[in-house]
CSV table of C-alpha atoms in Angstrom, one decimal:
chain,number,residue,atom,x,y,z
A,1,UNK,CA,-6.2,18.6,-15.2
A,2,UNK,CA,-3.8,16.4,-17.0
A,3,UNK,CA,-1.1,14.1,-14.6
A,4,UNK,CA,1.5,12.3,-14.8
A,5,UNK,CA,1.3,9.7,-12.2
A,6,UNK,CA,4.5,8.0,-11.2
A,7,UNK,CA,4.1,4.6,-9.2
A,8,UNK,CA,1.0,3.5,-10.9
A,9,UNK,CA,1.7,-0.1,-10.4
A,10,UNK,CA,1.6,0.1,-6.3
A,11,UNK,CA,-1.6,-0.3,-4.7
A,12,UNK,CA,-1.9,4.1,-4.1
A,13,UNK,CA,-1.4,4.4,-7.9
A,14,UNK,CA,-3.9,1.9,-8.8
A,15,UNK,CA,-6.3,3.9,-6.4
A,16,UNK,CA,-5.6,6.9,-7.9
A,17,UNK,CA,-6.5,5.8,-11.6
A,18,UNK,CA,-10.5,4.5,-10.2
A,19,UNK,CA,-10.5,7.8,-8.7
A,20,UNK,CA,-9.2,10.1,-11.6
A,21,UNK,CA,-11.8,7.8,-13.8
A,22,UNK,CA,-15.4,8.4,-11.8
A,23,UNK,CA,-14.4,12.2,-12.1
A,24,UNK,CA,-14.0,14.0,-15.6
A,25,UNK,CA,-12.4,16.9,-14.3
A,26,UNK,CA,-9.1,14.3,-14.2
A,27,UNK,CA,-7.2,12.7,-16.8
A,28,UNK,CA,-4.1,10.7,-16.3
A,29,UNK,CA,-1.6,11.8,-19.6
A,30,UNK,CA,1.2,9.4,-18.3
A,31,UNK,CA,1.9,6.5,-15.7
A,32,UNK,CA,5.6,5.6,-14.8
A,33,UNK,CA,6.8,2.6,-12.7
A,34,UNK,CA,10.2,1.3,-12.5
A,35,UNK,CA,8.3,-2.4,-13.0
A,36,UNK,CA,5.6,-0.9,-15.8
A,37,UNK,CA,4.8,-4.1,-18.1
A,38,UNK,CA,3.7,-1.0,-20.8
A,39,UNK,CA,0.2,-2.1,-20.1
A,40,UNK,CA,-0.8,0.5,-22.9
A,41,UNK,CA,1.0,3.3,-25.0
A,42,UNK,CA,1.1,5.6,-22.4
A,43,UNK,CA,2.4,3.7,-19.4
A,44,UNK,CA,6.8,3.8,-18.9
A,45,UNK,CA,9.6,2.2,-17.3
A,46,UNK,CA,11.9,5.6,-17.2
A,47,UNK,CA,11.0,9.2,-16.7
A,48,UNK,CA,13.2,9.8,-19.8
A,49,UNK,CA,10.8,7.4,-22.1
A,50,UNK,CA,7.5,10.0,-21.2
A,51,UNK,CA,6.9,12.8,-23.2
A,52,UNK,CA,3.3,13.5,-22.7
A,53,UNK,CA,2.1,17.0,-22.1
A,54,UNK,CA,0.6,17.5,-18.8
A,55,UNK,CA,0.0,20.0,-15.6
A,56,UNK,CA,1.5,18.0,-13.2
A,57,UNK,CA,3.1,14.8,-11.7
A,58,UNK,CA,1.7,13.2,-8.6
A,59,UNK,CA,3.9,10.7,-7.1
A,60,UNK,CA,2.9,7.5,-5.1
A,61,UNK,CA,6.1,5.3,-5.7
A,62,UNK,CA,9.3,5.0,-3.0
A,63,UNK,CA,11.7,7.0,-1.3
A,64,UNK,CA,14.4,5.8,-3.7
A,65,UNK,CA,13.4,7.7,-6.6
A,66,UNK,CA,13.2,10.9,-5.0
A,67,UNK,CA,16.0,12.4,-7.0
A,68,UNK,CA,15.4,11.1,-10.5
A,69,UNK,CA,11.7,12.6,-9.9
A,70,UNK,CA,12.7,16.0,-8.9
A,71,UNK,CA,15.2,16.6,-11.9
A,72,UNK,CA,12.1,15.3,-14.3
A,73,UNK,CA,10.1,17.9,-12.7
A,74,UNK,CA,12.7,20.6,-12.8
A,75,UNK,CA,13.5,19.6,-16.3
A,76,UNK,CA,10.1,19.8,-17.7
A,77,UNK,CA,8.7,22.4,-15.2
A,78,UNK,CA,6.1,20.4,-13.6
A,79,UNK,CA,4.7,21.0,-10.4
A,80,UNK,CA,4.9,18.0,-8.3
A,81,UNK,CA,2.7,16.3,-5.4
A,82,UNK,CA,5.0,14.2,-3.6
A,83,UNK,CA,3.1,11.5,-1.6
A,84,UNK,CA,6.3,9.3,-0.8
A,85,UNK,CA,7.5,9.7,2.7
A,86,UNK,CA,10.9,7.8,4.3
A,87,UNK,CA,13.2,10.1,2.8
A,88,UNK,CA,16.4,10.6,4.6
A,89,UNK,CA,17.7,14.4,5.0
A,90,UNK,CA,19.7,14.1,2.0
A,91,UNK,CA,16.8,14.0,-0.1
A,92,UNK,CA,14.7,16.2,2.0
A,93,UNK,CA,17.1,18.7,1.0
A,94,UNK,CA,17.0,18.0,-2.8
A,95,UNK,CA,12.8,18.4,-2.5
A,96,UNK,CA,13.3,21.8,-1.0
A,97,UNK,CA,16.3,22.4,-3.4
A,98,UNK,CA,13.7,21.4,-6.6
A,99,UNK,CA,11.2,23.7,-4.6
A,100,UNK,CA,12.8,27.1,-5.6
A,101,UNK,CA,12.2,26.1,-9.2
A,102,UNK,CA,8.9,24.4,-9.1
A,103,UNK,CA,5.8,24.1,-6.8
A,104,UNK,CA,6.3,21.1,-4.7
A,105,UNK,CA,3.7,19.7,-2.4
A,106,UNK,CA,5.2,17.5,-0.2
A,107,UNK,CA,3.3,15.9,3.4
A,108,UNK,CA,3.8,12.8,4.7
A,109,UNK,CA,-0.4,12.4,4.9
A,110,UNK,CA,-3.4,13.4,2.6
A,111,UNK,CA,-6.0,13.4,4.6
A,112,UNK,CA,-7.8,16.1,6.2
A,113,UNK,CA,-8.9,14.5,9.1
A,114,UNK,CA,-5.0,14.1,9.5
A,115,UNK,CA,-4.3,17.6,9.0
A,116,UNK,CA,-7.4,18.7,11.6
A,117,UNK,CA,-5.6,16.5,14.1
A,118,UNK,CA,-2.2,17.8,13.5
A,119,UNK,CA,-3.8,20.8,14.1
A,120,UNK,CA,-5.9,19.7,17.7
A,121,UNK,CA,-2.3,18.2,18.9
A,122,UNK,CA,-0.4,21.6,18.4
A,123,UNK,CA,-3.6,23.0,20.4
A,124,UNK,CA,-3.8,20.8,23.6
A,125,UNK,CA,0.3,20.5,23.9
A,126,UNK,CA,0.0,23.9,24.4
A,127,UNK,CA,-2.8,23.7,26.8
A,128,UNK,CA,-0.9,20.9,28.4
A,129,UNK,CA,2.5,22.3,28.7
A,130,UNK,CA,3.6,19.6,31.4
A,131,UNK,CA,1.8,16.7,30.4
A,132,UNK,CA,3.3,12.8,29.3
A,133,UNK,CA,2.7,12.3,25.5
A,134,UNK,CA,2.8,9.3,23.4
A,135,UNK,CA,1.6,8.6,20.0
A,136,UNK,CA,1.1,5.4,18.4
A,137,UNK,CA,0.3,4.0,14.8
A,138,UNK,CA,-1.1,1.2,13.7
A,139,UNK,CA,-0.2,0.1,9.8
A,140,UNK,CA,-0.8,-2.9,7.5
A,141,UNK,CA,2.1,-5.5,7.7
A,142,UNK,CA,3.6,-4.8,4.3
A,143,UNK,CA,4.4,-1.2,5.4
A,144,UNK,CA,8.4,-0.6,5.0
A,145,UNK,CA,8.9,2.7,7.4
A,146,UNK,CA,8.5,2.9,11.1
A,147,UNK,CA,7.8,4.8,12.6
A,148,UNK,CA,5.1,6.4,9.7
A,149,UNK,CA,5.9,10.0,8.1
A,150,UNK,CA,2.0,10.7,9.6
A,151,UNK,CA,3.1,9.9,13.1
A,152,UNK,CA,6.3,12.3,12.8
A,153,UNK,CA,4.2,15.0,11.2
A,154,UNK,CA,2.2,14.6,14.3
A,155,UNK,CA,5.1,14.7,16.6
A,156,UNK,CA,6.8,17.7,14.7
A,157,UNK,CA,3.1,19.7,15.1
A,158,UNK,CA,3.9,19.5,18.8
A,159,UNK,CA,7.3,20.2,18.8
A,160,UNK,CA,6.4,23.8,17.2
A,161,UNK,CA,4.7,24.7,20.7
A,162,UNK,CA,7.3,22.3,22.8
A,163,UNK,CA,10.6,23.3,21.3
A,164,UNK,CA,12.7,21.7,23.8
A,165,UNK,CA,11.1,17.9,23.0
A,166,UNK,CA,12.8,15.0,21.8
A,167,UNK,CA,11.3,12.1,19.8
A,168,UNK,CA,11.8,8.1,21.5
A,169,UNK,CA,11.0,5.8,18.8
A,170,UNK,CA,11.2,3.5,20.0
A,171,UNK,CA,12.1,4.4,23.9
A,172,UNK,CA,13.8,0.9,24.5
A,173,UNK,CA,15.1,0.0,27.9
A,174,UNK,CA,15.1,3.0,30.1
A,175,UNK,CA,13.1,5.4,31.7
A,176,UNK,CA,10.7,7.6,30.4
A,177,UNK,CA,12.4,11.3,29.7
A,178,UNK,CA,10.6,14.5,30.9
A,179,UNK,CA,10.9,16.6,27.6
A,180,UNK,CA,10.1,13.5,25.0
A,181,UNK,CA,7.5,12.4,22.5
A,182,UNK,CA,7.1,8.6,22.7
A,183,UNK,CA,6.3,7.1,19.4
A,184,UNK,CA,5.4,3.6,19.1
A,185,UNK,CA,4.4,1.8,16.1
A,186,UNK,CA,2.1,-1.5,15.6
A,187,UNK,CA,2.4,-3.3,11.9
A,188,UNK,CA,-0.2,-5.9,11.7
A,189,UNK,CA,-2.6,-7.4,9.2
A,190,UNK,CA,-4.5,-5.1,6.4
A,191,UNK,CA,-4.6,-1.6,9.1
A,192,UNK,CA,-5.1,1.2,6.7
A,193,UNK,CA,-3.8,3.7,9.0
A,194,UNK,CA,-4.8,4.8,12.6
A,195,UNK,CA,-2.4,7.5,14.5
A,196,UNK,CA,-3.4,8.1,18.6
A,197,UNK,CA,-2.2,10.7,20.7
A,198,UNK,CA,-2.2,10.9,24.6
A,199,UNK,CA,-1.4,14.0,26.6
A,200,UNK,CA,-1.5,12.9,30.3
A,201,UNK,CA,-0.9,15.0,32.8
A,202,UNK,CA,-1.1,12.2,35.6
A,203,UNK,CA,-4.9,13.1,36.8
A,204,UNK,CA,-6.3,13.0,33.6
A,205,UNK,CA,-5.6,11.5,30.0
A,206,UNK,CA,-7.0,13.3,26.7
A,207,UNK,CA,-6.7,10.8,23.9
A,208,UNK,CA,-6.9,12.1,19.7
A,209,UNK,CA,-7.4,9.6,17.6
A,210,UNK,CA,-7.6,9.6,13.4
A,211,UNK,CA,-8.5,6.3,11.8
A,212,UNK,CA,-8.5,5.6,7.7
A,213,UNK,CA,-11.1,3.2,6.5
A,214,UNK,CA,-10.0,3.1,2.9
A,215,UNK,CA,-6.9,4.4,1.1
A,216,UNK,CA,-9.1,6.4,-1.1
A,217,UNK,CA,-9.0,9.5,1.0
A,218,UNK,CA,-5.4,9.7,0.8
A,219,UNK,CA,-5.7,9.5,-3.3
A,220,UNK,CA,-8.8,12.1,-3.1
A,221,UNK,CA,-6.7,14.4,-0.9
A,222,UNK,CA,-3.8,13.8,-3.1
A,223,UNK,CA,-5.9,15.3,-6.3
A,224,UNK,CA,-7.1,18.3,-4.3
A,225,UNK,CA,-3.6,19.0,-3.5
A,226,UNK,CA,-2.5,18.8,-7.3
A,227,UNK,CA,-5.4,21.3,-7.9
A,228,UNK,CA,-4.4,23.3,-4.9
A,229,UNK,CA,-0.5,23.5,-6.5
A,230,UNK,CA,-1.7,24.7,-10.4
A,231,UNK,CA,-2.3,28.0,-8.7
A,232,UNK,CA,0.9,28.4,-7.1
A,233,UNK,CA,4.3,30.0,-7.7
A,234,UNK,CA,7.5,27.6,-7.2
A,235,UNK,CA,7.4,27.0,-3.1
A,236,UNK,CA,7.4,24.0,-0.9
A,237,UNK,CA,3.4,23.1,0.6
A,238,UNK,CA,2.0,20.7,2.7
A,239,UNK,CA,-1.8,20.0,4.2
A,240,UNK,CA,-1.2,22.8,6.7
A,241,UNK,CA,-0.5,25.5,3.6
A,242,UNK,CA,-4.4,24.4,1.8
A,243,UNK,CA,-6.3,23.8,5.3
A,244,UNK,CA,-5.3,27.5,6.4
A,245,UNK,CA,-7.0,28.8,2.4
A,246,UNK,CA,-10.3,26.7,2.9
């Protein structure tokens, strides 16, 4: 499988290169950056400088080059894995917009684990239809979005079976609503990523928690995804779309 990585210079894109080299079933074609230095003869500044042949892009960069991305990929008709989250609805619309011409998979986490507990929290809302829940996520210093794409994906899993919730992130200076989902958000040190969720129903508190030891899973799911999309027609997937085909 031959990709075009864009954001190779950030700390995901450089995991993603160690990855793709310990496995020959990945080659990296192309890198892009907006800062590249053009550390060799296939590494760019602009999506307009890279004409390398490949199956697919896989993106690790920033929210602000969502729309330059998606008309490369339209353009050349490349699928697209879209790891960037902290779009605003704007550009959310242009991904499903690009979507109807190419396959786009798009989640705002690449980890299984993430997707099984997305899956549990959908499960024991339901089971819990009356119950207080919170979430909170815990992220290195550096990270620019809060509250994280992960902890929203979380939140809108629940939503689907409590259609009448509304998200407080943060609550501030008030009391606690009976319909919300509190999300709170921690930014400290070198925290990979670790997303909690309480249900409590006042006699008894079931807690879900997800914790990342290394970044690598997200750049290991992000491959299995860009295998996952070769086989697909032009359509917008996520984690849930592949978990229910294992």
């Amino acid at each position: 499988m031959k990709i075009i990585l864009h954001g190779y210079t950030g700390k995901m894109g450089q995991i993603v290169q160690e990855v793709c080299a310990e496995n020959d079933e990945y080659e990296i074609a192309a890198m892009i950056a907006f800062d590249s230095q053009k550390e060799a003869d296939h590494c760019y500044s602009s999506f307009e400088e890279c004409n390398e042949e490949a199956d697919l892009v896989i993106d690790f960069s920033s929210r602000a080059a969502t729309e330059a991305l998606l008309a490369f990929c339209v353009k050349r008709n490349l699928p697209l894995v879209l790891c960037t989250t902290g779009q605003t609805e704007e550009e959310k619309q242009m991904i499903k917009d690009a979507s109807k011409n190419i396959p786009v998979f798009f989640s705002a986490n690449f980890s299984l684990g993430v997707a099984v507990l997305a899956s549990l929290a959908r499960q024991a809302a339901a089971m819990f239809p009356d119950a207080d829940i919170e979430i909170l996520e815990k992220h290195h210093n550096r990270k620019a979005d809060a509250p994280s794409g992960t902890a929203l994906l979380l939140a809108d899993e629940i939503k689907e079976v409590r259609t009448d919730a509304v998200y407080a992130a943060p609550r501030g200076n008030r009391k606690r609503q009976k319909n919300e989902i509190g999300i709170s958000s921690l930014r400290m040190g070198n925290e990979v990523g670790t997303h909690e969720i309480y249900i409590n129903t006042g006699s008894e508190c079931l807690t879900l928690t997800h914790q990342a030891y290394s970044r690598a899973v997200f750049a290991e799911g992000a491959l299995k995804a860009a295998e996952y999309l070769l086989t697909k027609e032009p359509g917008l997937y996520n984690m849930k779309d592949m978990v229910a085909e294992i």
